[in-house]
PDB file of C-alpha atoms in Angstrom:
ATOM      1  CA  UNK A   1      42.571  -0.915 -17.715  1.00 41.00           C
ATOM      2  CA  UNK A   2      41.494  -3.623 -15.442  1.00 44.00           C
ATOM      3  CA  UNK A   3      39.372  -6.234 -17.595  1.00 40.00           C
ATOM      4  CA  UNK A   4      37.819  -7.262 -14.533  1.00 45.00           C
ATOM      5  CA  UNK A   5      35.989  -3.828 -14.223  1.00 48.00           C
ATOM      6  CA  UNK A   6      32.238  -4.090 -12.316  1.00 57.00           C
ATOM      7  CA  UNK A   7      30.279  -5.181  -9.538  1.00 60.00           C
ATOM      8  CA  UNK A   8      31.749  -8.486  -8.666  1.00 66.00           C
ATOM      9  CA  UNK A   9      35.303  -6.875  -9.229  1.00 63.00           C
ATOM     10  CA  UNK A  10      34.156  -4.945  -6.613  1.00 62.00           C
ATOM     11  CA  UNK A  11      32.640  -7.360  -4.528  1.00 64.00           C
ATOM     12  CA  UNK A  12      35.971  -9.253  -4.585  1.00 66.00           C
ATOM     13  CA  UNK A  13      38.557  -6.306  -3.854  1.00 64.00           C
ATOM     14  CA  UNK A  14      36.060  -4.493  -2.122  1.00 63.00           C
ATOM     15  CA  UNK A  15      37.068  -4.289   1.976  1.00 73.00           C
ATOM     16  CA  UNK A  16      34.059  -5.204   4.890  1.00 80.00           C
ATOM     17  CA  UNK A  17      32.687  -1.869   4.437  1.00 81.00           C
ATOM     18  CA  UNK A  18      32.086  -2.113   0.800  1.00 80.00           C
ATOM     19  CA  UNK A  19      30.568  -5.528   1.129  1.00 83.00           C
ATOM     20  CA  UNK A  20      28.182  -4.362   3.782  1.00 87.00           C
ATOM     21  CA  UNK A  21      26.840  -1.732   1.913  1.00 88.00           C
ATOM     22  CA  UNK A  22      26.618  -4.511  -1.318  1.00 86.00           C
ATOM     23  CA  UNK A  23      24.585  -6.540   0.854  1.00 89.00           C
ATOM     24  CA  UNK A  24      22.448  -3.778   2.421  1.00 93.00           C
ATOM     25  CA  UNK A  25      21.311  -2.162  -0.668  1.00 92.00           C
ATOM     26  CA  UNK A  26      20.972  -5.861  -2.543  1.00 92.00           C
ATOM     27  CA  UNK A  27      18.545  -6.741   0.641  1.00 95.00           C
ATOM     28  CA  UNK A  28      16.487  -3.377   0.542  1.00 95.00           C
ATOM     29  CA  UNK A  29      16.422  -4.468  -3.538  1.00 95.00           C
ATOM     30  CA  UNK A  30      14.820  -7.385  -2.769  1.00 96.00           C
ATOM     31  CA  UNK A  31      12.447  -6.292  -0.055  1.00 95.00           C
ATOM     32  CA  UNK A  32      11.141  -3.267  -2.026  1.00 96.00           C
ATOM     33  CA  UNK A  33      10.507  -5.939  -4.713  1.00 96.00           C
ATOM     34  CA  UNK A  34       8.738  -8.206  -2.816  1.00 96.00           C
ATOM     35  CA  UNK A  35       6.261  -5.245  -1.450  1.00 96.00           C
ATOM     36  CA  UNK A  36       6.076  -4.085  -4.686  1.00 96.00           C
ATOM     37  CA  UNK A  37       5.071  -7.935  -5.885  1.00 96.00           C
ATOM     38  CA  UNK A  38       2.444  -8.614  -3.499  1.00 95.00           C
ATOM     39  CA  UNK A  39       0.927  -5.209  -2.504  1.00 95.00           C
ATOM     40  CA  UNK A  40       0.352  -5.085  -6.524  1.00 95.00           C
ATOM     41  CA  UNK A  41      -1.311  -8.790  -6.536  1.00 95.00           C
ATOM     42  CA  UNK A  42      -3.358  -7.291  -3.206  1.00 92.00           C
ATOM     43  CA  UNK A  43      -4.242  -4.367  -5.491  1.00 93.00           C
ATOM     44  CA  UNK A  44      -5.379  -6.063  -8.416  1.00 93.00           C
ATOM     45  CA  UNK A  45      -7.975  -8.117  -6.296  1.00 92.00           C
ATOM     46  CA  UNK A  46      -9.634  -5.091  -4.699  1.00 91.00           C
ATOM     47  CA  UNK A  47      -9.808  -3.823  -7.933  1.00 90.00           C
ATOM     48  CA  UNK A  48     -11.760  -6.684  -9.090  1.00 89.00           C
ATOM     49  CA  UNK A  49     -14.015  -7.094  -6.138  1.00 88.00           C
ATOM     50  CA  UNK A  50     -14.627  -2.849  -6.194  1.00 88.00           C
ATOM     51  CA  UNK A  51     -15.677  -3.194 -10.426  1.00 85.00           C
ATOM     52  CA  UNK A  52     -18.343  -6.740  -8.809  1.00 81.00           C
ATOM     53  CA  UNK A  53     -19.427  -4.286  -5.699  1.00 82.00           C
ATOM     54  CA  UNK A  54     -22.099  -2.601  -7.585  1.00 81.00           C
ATOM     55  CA  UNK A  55     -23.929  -5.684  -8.373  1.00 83.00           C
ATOM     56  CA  UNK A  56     -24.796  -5.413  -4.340  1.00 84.00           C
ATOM     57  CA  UNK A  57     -27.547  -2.905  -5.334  1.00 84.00           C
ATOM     58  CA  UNK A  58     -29.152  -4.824  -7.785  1.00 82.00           C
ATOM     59  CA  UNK A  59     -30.394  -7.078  -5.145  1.00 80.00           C
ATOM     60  CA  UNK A  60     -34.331  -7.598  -4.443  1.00 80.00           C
ATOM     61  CA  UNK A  61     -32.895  -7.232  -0.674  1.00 78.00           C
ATOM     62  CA  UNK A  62     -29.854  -7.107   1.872  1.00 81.00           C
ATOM     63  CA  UNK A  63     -29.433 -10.755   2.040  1.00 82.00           C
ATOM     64  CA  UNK A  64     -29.035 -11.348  -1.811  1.00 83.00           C
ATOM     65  CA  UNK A  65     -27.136  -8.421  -1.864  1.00 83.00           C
ATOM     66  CA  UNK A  66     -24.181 -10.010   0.901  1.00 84.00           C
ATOM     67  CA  UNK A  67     -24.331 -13.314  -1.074  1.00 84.00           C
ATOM     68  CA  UNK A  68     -23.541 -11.280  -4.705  1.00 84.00           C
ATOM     69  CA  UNK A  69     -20.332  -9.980  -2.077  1.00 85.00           C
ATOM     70  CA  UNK A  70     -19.137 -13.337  -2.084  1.00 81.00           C
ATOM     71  CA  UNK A  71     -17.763 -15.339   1.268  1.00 81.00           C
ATOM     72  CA  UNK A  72     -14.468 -13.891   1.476  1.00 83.00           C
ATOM     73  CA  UNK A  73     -13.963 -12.457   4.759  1.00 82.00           C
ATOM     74  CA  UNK A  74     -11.166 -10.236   3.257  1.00 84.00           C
ATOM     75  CA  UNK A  75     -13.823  -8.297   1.082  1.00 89.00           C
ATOM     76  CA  UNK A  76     -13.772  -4.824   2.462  1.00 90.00           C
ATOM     77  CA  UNK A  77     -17.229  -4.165   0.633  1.00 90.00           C
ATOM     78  CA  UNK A  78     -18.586  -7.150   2.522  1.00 89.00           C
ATOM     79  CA  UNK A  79     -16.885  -6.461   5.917  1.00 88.00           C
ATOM     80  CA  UNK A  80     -18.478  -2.906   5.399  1.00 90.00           C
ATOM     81  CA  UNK A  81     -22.610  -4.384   4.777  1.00 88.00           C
ATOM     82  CA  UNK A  82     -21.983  -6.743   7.886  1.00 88.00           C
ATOM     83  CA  UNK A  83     -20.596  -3.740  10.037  1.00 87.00           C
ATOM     84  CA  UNK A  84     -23.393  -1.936   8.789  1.00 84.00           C
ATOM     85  CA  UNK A  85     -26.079  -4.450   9.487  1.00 86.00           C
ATOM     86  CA  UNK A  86     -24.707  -5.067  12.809  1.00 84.00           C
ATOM     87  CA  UNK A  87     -24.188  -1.714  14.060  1.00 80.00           C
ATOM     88  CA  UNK A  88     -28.063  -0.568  13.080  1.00 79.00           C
ATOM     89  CA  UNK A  89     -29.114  -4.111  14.665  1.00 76.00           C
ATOM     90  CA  UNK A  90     -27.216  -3.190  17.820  1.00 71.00           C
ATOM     91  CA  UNK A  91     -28.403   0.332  18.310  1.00 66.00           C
ATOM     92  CA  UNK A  92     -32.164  -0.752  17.975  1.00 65.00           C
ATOM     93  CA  UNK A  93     -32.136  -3.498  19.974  1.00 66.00           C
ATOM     94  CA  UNK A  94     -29.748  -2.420  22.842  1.00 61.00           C
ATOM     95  CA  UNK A  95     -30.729   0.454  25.409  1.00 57.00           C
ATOM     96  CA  UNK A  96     -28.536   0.673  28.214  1.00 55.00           C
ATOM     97  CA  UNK A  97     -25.094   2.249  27.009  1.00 56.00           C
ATOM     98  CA  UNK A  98     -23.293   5.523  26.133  1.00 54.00           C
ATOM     99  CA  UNK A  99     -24.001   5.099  22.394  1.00 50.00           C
ATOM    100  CA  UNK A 100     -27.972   5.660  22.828  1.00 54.00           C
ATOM    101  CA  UNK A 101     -26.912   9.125  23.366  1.00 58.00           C
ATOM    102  CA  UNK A 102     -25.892   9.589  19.721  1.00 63.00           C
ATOM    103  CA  UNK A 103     -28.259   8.673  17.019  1.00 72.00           C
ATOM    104  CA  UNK A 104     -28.897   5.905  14.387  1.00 76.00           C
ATOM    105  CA  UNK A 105     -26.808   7.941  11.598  1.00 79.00           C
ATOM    106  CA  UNK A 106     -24.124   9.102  13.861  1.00 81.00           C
ATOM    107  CA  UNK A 107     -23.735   5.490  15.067  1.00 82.00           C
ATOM    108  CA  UNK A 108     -23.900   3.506  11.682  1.00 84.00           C
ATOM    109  CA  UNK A 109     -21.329   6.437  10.587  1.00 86.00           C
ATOM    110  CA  UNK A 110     -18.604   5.876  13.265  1.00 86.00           C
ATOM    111  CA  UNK A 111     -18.975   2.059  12.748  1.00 87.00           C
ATOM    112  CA  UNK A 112     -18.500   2.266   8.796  1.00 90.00           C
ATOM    113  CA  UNK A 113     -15.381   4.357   9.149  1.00 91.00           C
ATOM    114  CA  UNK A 114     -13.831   2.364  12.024  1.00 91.00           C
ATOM    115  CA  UNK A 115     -13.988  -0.626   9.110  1.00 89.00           C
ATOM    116  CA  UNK A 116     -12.888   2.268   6.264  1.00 92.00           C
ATOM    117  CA  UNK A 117      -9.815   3.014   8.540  1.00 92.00           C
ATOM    118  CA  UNK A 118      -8.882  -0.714   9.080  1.00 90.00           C
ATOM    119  CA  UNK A 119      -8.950  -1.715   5.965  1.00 92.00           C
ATOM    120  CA  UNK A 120      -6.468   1.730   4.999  1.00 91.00           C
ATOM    121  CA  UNK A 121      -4.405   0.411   7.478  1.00 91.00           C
ATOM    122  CA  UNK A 122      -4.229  -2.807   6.012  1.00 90.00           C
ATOM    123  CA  UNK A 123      -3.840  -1.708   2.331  1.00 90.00           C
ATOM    124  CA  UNK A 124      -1.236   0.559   2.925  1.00 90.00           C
ATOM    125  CA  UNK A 125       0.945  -1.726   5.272  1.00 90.00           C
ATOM    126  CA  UNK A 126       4.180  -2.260   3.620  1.00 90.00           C
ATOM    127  CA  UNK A 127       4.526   1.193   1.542  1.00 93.00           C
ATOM    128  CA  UNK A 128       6.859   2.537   4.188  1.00 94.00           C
ATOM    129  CA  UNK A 129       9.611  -0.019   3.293  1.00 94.00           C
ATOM    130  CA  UNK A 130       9.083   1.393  -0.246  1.00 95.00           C
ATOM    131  CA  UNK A 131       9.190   5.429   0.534  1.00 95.00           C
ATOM    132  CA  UNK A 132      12.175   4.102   3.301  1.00 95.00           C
ATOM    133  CA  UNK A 133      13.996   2.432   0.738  1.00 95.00           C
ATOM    134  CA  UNK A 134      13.440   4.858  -2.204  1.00 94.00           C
ATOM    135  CA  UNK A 135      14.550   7.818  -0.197  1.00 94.00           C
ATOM    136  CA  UNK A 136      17.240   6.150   1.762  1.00 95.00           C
ATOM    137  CA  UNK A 137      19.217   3.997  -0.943  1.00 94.00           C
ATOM    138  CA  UNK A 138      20.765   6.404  -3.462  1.00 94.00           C
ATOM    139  CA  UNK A 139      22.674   8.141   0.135  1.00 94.00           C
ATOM    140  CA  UNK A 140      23.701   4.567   0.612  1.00 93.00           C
ATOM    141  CA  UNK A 141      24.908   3.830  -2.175  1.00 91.00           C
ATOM    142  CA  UNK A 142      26.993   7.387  -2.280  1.00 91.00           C
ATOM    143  CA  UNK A 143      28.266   6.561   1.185  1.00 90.00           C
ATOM    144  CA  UNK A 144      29.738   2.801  -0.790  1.00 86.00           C
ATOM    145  CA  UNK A 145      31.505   5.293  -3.743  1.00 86.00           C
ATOM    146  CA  UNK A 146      32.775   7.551  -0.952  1.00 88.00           C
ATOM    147  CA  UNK A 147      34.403   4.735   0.902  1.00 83.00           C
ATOM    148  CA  UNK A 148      35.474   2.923  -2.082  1.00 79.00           C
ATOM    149  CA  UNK A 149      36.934   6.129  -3.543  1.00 82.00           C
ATOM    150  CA  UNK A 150      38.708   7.029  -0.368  1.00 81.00           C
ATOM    151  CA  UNK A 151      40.342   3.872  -0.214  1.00 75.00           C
ATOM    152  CA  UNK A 152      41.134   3.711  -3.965  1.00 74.00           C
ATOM    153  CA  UNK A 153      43.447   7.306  -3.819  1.00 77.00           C
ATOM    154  CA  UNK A 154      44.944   5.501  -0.449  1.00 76.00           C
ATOM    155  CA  UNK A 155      45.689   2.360  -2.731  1.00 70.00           C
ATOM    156  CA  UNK A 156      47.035   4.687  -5.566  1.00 71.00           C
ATOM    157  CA  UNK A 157      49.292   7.171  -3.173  1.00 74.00           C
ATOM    158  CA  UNK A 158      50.679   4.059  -1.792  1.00 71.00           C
ATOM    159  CA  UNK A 159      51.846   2.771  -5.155  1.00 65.00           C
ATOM    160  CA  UNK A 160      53.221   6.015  -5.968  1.00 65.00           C
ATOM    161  CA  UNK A 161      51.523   6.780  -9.353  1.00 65.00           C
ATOM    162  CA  UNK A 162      48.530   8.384 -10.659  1.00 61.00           C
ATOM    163  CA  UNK A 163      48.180   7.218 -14.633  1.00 62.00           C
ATOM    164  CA  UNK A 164      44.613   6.860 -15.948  1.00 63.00           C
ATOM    165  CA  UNK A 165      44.854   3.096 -16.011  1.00 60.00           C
ATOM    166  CA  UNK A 166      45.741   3.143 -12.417  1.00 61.00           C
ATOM    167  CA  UNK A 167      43.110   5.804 -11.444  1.00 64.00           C
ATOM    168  CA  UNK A 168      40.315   4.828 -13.968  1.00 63.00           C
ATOM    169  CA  UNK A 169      39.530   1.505 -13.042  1.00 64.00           C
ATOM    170  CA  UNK A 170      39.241   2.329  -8.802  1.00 67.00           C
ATOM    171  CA  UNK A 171      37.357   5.453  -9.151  1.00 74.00           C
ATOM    172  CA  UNK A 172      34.968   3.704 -11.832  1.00 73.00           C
ATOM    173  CA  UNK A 173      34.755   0.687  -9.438  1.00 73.00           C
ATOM    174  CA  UNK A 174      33.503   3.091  -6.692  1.00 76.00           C
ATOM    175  CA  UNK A 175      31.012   4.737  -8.648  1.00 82.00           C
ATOM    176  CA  UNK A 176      29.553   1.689  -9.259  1.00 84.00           C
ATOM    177  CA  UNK A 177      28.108   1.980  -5.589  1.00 86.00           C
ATOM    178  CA  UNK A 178      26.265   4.976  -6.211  1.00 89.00           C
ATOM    179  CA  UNK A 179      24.706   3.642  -9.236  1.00 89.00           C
ATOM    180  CA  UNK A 180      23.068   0.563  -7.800  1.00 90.00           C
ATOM    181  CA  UNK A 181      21.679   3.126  -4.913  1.00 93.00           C
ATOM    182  CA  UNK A 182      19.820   4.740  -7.821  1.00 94.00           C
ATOM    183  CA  UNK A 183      18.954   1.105  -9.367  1.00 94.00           C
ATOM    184  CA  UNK A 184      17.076   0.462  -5.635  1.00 95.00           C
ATOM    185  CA  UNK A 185      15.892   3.531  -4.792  1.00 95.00           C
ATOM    186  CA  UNK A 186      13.704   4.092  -8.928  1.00 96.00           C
ATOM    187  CA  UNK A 187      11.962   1.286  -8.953  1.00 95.00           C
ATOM    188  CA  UNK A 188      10.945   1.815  -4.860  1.00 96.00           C
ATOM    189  CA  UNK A 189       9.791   5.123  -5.549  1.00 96.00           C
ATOM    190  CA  UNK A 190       8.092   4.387  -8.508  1.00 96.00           C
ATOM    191  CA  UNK A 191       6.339   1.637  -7.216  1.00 95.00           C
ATOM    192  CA  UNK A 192       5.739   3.498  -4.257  1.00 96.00           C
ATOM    193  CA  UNK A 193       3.531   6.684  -6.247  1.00 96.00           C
ATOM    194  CA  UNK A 194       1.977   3.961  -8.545  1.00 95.00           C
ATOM    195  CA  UNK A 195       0.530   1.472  -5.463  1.00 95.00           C
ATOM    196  CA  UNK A 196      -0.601   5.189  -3.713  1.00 95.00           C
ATOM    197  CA  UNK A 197      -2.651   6.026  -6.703  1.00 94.00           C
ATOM    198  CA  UNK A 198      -4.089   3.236  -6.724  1.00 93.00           C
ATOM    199  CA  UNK A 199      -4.841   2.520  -3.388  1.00 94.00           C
ATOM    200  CA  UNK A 200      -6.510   6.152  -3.369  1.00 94.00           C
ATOM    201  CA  UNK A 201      -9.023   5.043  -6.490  1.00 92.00           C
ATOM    202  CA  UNK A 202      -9.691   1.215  -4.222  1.00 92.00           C
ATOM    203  CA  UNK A 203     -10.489   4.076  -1.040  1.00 93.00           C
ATOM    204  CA  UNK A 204     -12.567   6.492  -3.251  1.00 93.00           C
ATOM    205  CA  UNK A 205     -14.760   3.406  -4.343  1.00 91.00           C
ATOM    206  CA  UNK A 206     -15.158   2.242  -0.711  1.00 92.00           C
ATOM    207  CA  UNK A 207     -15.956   5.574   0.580  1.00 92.00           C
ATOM    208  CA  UNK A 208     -18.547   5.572  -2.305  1.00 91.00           C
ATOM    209  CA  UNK A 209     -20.556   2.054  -1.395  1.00 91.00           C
ATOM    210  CA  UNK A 210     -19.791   3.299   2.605  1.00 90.00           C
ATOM    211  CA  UNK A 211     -21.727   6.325   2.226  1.00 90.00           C
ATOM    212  CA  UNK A 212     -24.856   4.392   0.042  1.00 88.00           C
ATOM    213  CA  UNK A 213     -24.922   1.505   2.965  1.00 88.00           C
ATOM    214  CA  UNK A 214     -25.607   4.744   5.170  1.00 87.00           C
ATOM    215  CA  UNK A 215     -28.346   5.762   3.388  1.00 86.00           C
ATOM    216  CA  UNK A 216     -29.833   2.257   3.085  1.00 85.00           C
ATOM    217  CA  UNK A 217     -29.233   1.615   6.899  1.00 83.00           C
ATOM    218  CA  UNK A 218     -30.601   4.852   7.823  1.00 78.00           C
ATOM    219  CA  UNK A 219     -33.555   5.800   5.412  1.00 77.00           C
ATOM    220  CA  UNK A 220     -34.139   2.193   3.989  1.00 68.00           C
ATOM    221  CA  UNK A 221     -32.689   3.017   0.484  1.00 62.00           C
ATOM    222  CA  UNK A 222     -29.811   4.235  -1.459  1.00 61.00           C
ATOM    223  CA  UNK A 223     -29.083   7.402  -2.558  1.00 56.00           C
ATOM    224  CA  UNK A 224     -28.380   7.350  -5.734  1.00 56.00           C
ATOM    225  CA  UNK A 225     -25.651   9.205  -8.425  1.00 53.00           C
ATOM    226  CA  UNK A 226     -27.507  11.188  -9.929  1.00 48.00           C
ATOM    227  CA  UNK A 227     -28.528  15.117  -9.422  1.00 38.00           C
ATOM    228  CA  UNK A 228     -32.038  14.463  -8.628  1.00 38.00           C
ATOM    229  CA  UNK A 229     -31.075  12.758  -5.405  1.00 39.00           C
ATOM    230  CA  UNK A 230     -33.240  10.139  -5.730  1.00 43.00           C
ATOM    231  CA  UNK A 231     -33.228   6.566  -3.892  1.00 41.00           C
ATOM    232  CA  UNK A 232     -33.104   3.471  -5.101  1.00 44.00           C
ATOM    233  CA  UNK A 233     -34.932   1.282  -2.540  1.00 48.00           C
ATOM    234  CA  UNK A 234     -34.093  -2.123  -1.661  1.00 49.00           C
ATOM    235  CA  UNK A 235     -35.580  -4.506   0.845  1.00 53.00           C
ATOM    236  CA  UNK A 236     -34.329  -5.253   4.310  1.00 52.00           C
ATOM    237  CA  UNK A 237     -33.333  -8.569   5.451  1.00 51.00           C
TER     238      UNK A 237
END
């Protein structure tokens, strides 16, 4: 049997076809891994800045409250108080357009989820390469074995015999293909279901501190977790 038996044995009897499809499902590697890299490193700091978001309520008012937010205009817990702030500010003080029509609450609602809905954009941007590759690649790969195959029994008919050594090696060679389709296609789709869950809890947390900056924006204070429905007041700026 052929010593030389694996991927770059492959690579180097392999015809254009084969190669392409080498090179296609090595790319898609390598771009699922990169999403899978950096949406993670994305994750882990809304993570971080969701756990510090609470500390916004234990603020004498709204002012202290932004600063404990922090100054990075990628917060989406900060982006959400300004949007807030500026939407109540602007249907006070402006009278002369469609939105007077609706009121405060409906208003500071439509403006919070406008910045909810962004921000879901943003967070899941990228995912689709994952679900693309992880449902795409292991057919990719099979198309690589078929071709490889099909060429191999060509290769063996021409020579005129069919012993294991001289059918082993080709076949196995081909199969190869359809293996590193499923060694692209796990890790996408596991890193796919994983970054979804966890975008989901970052969401659920935002949702959470949207619907309190409501409350404060509309009634002056927060309403808080509890059954009682109480509200935890805090000053205006």
């Amino acid at each position: 049997m052929n010593s030389q038996f694996g991927l770059m044995n492959v690579w180097t009897q392999g015809d254009l076809v084969t190669k392409a499809v080498a090179v296609l499902l090595i790319g898609m590697s390598l771009a699922s891994w990169m999403v899978i890299i950096i949406k993670t490193l994305d994750l882990l700091k809304y993570k971080k800045i969701a756990r510090g978001a609470e500390d916004f309520w234990h603020s004498e008012d709204f002012p202290a409250g932004l600063s404990k937010l922090g100054s990075d205009p990628g917060n989406p817990f900060r982006q959400l108080a300004i949007e807030g702030r500026e939407a109540t500010a602007h249907h006070r003080t402006t009278k002369a357009h469609l939105h007077d029509t609706l009121d405060v609450s409906d208003w500071v609602t439509r403006s919070l989820r406008n910045t909810i809905d962004e921000f879901t954009s943003r967070l899941q941007s990228g995912l689709a390469i994952l679900a693309s590759v992880g449902s795409t690649a292991p057919f990719i790969g099979l198309f690589g074995t078929v071709w490889g195959i099909y060429h191999a029994l060509l290769a063996i008919g021409t020579a005129g015999q069919a012993t294991i050594d001289k059918v082993a090696g080709p076949i196995g060679e081909a199969l190869i293909m359809t293996a590193l389709g499923l060694a692209v296609a796990i890790p996408a789709v596991l890193g796919y279901n994983a970054l979804v869950r966890g975008n989901k809890g970052v969401l659920q947390k935002l949702n959470r501190f949207a619907h309190d900056l409501h409350a404060y924006f509309v009634t002056g204070a927060r309403v808080s977790n509890g059954t009682s429905a109480k509200v935890v007041p805090m000053k205006k700026a």
